[in-house]
Amino acid sequence: MQVFRIALRLIRNSWPLFAIYVLALSAMGMVMGESVGYVESDGGGFQEELPRAAVIDRDGSEVSQALEAFVRSESTYVELEDSTYALQDAAARDVASYVLVIPEGWGEDMLAAAREGADAPALETIVSYSGADGTLMDERVRGWAQELYALAAASDAPASDLISWLGDVQSSGVEVSRAEPEEAGVPTDYLVYVQFATYPLFGGIAAIVSQGLASLRDPDVRRRLGASSVSDGSFRCQTGMAIGFCGVLVWALNGALGFMVYRDALAGVSMGAVLLIQMALLALALVGTGFGFLLWQLGVSHEVAHAVANIASMVLTFLAGTWVSIDQMGPAIESIARLTPGYWCVQGIVRVYEAPRITLDVAADVAACAGVTALFAAAVVSVALALGRVRDREAA
């Protein structure tokens, strides 16, 4: 095991690479996880933060007054003067997130349009650029107007009756009950951490393997080992063991850091859920190990190895959905993502996160995702071995 011991010594001497690619990148994943965080409900209820809204009623009809009353009930109301300067000032200083201007004759025109099947008259609005609450308020107002339009189209009743019916419709609700999950779910900040772990487990391992063990491919070292009792087969076997050990070591360090930081949040989580997540990450670590082995076989320089490892990691983590959820990307991007190992690794992790409890079906789904990821590792290693044989023939 002479070569393996030399490799272990090289791995030990590569602590700066471990510090950068394991500790620093894992710490970055923790920061990202903390920025997202998770909310624990204590059952004390929900307090809605209402948007700041104002209404300029130039109509004065019964319908417009009802609409103004609706806005008042759904917002923190702001009194605003009906003048060009006041409206411009409100928009510039963000006095109100939403300003509704009801034009003259709007109420009568709304009922007439509904009963004639014409387009509803428009409302004038000023929506703040500083947040989404103004936009949400606008959607509520448009929903109110659409419901009034539907009632007026179906009935010739007077405006007072339509407004009363609309109030009854909006006050009716759906009974909601709270269902407690059978098992504590994986916390969101830990989910973000393990998703971001795809970067060090792929690019980090590749850089450490290709550069930390670079001395083993040095021609002088190979000649000295060749002069000893170490055969070529034993050299390859021991080198492969060292490369595999390096990949597993990075995976174990990343997992241990996660357990240490999130031990309180994971206290109520099923151990099976954590193990399934780590199984998916281990499969990706094998891909990173294989990619590092490929770079090692190619004998690339220090600068090229780090550049290739980091660029490949950024592409892989993006297509995996680490930075932006894959659901928010187009179908073309998702089709490309399915051809990458990071996608299948993250899909397995998300399957655990979304499961109400760990069952055999969940475990089978995660195992399938991990298996597909491992197939990528086998493919990369096969390419690396083929390139190694070609280089050996050329050297001979």
PDB file of N, CA and C in Angstrom, residues 51 53-55 66-77 98 100 137 141 144:
ATOM      1  N   PRO A  51     -51.705  46.748   2.769  1.00  0.00           N
ATOM      2  CA  PRO A  51     -51.047  47.773   1.942  1.00  0.00           C
ATOM      3  C   PRO A  51     -51.642  49.154   2.241  1.00  0.00           C
ATOM      4  N   ALA A  53     -53.311  52.336   0.873  1.00  0.00           N
ATOM      5  CA  ALA A  53     -54.086  52.613  -0.332  1.00  0.00           C
ATOM      6  C   ALA A  53     -54.892  53.896  -0.160  1.00  0.00           C
ATOM      7  N   ALA A  54     -55.208  54.515  -1.288  1.00  0.00           N
ATOM      8  CA  ALA A  54     -56.031  55.727  -1.319  1.00  0.00           C
ATOM      9  C   ALA A  54     -56.984  55.635  -2.504  1.00  0.00           C
ATOM     10  N   VAL A  55     -58.142  56.306  -2.382  1.00  0.00           N
ATOM     11  CA  VAL A  55     -59.141  56.301  -3.440  1.00  0.00           C
ATOM     12  C   VAL A  55     -59.543  57.735  -3.746  1.00  0.00           C
ATOM     13  N   ALA A  66     -69.279  51.946  -2.838  1.00  0.00           N
ATOM     14  CA  ALA A  66     -69.090  50.578  -2.350  1.00  0.00           C
ATOM     15  C   ALA A  66     -67.671  50.095  -2.646  1.00  0.00           C
ATOM     16  N   LEU A  67     -67.154  50.463  -3.813  1.00  0.00           N
ATOM     17  CA  LEU A  67     -65.782  50.079  -4.158  1.00  0.00           C
ATOM     18  C   LEU A  67     -64.782  50.757  -3.229  1.00  0.00           C
ATOM     19  N   GLU A  68     -65.022  52.038  -2.918  1.00  0.00           N
ATOM     20  CA  GLU A  68     -64.137  52.733  -1.982  1.00  0.00           C
ATOM     21  C   GLU A  68     -64.189  52.083  -0.597  1.00  0.00           C
ATOM     22  N   ALA A  69     -65.381  51.678  -0.163  1.00  0.00           N
ATOM     23  CA  ALA A  69     -65.503  51.008   1.131  1.00  0.00           C
ATOM     24  C   ALA A  69     -64.741  49.683   1.140  1.00  0.00           C
ATOM     25  N   PHE A  70     -64.759  48.994   0.008  1.00  0.00           N
ATOM     26  CA  PHE A  70     -64.012  47.738  -0.093  1.00  0.00           C
ATOM     27  C   PHE A  70     -62.517  47.980   0.051  1.00  0.00           C
ATOM     28  N   VAL A  71     -62.006  49.013  -0.628  1.00  0.00           N
ATOM     29  CA  VAL A  71     -60.577  49.331  -0.540  1.00  0.00           C
ATOM     30  C   VAL A  71     -60.214  49.706   0.899  1.00  0.00           C
ATOM     31  N   ARG A  72     -61.076  50.478   1.560  1.00  0.00           N
ATOM     32  CA  ARG A  72     -60.810  50.851   2.946  1.00  0.00           C
ATOM     33  C   ARG A  72     -60.718  49.626   3.852  1.00  0.00           C
ATOM     34  N   SER A  73     -61.576  48.657   3.609  1.00  0.00           N
ATOM     35  CA  SER A  73     -61.597  47.462   4.468  1.00  0.00           C
ATOM     36  C   SER A  73     -60.404  46.537   4.234  1.00  0.00           C
ATOM     37  N   GLU A  74     -59.780  46.653   3.058  1.00  0.00           N
ATOM     38  CA  GLU A  74     -58.688  45.755   2.702  1.00  0.00           C
ATOM     39  C   GLU A  74     -57.314  46.412   2.787  1.00  0.00           C
ATOM     40  N   SER A  75     -57.242  47.620   3.350  1.00  0.00           N
ATOM     41  CA  SER A  75     -55.972  48.343   3.343  1.00  0.00           C
ATOM     42  C   SER A  75     -55.853  49.250   4.552  1.00  0.00           C
ATOM     43  N   THR A  76     -54.650  49.806   4.691  1.00  0.00           N
ATOM     44  CA  THR A  76     -54.443  50.921   5.614  1.00  0.00           C
ATOM     45  C   THR A  76     -54.703  52.181   4.801  1.00  0.00           C
ATOM     46  N   TYR A  77     -55.849  52.797   5.047  1.00  0.00           N
ATOM     47  CA  TYR A  77     -56.322  53.850   4.147  1.00  0.00           C
ATOM     48  C   TYR A  77     -55.553  55.137   4.369  1.00  0.00           C
ATOM     49  N   TYR A  98     -50.901  51.976  -3.340  1.00  0.00           N
ATOM     50  CA  TYR A  98     -51.918  51.814  -4.384  1.00  0.00           C
ATOM     51  C   TYR A  98     -52.876  52.988  -4.321  1.00  0.00           C
ATOM     52  N   LEU A 100     -56.306  54.407  -6.284  1.00  0.00           N
ATOM     53  CA  LEU A 100     -57.374  54.095  -7.230  1.00  0.00           C
ATOM     54  C   LEU A 100     -58.130  55.376  -7.555  1.00  0.00           C
ATOM     55  N   MET A 137     -53.092  44.524  -4.224  1.00  0.00           N
ATOM     56  CA  MET A 137     -54.300  45.304  -3.979  1.00  0.00           C
ATOM     57  C   MET A 137     -55.047  45.569  -5.275  1.00  0.00           C
ATOM     58  N   VAL A 141     -58.999  44.655  -6.262  1.00  0.00           N
ATOM     59  CA  VAL A 141     -59.969  45.612  -6.781  1.00  0.00           C
ATOM     60  C   VAL A 141     -60.543  45.122  -8.106  1.00  0.00           C
ATOM     61  N   TRP A 144     -63.027  42.446  -7.453  1.00  0.00           N
ATOM     62  CA  TRP A 144     -64.305  43.008  -6.986  1.00  0.00           C
ATOM     63  C   TRP A 144     -65.123  43.499  -8.162  1.00  0.00           C
TER      64      TRP A 144
END
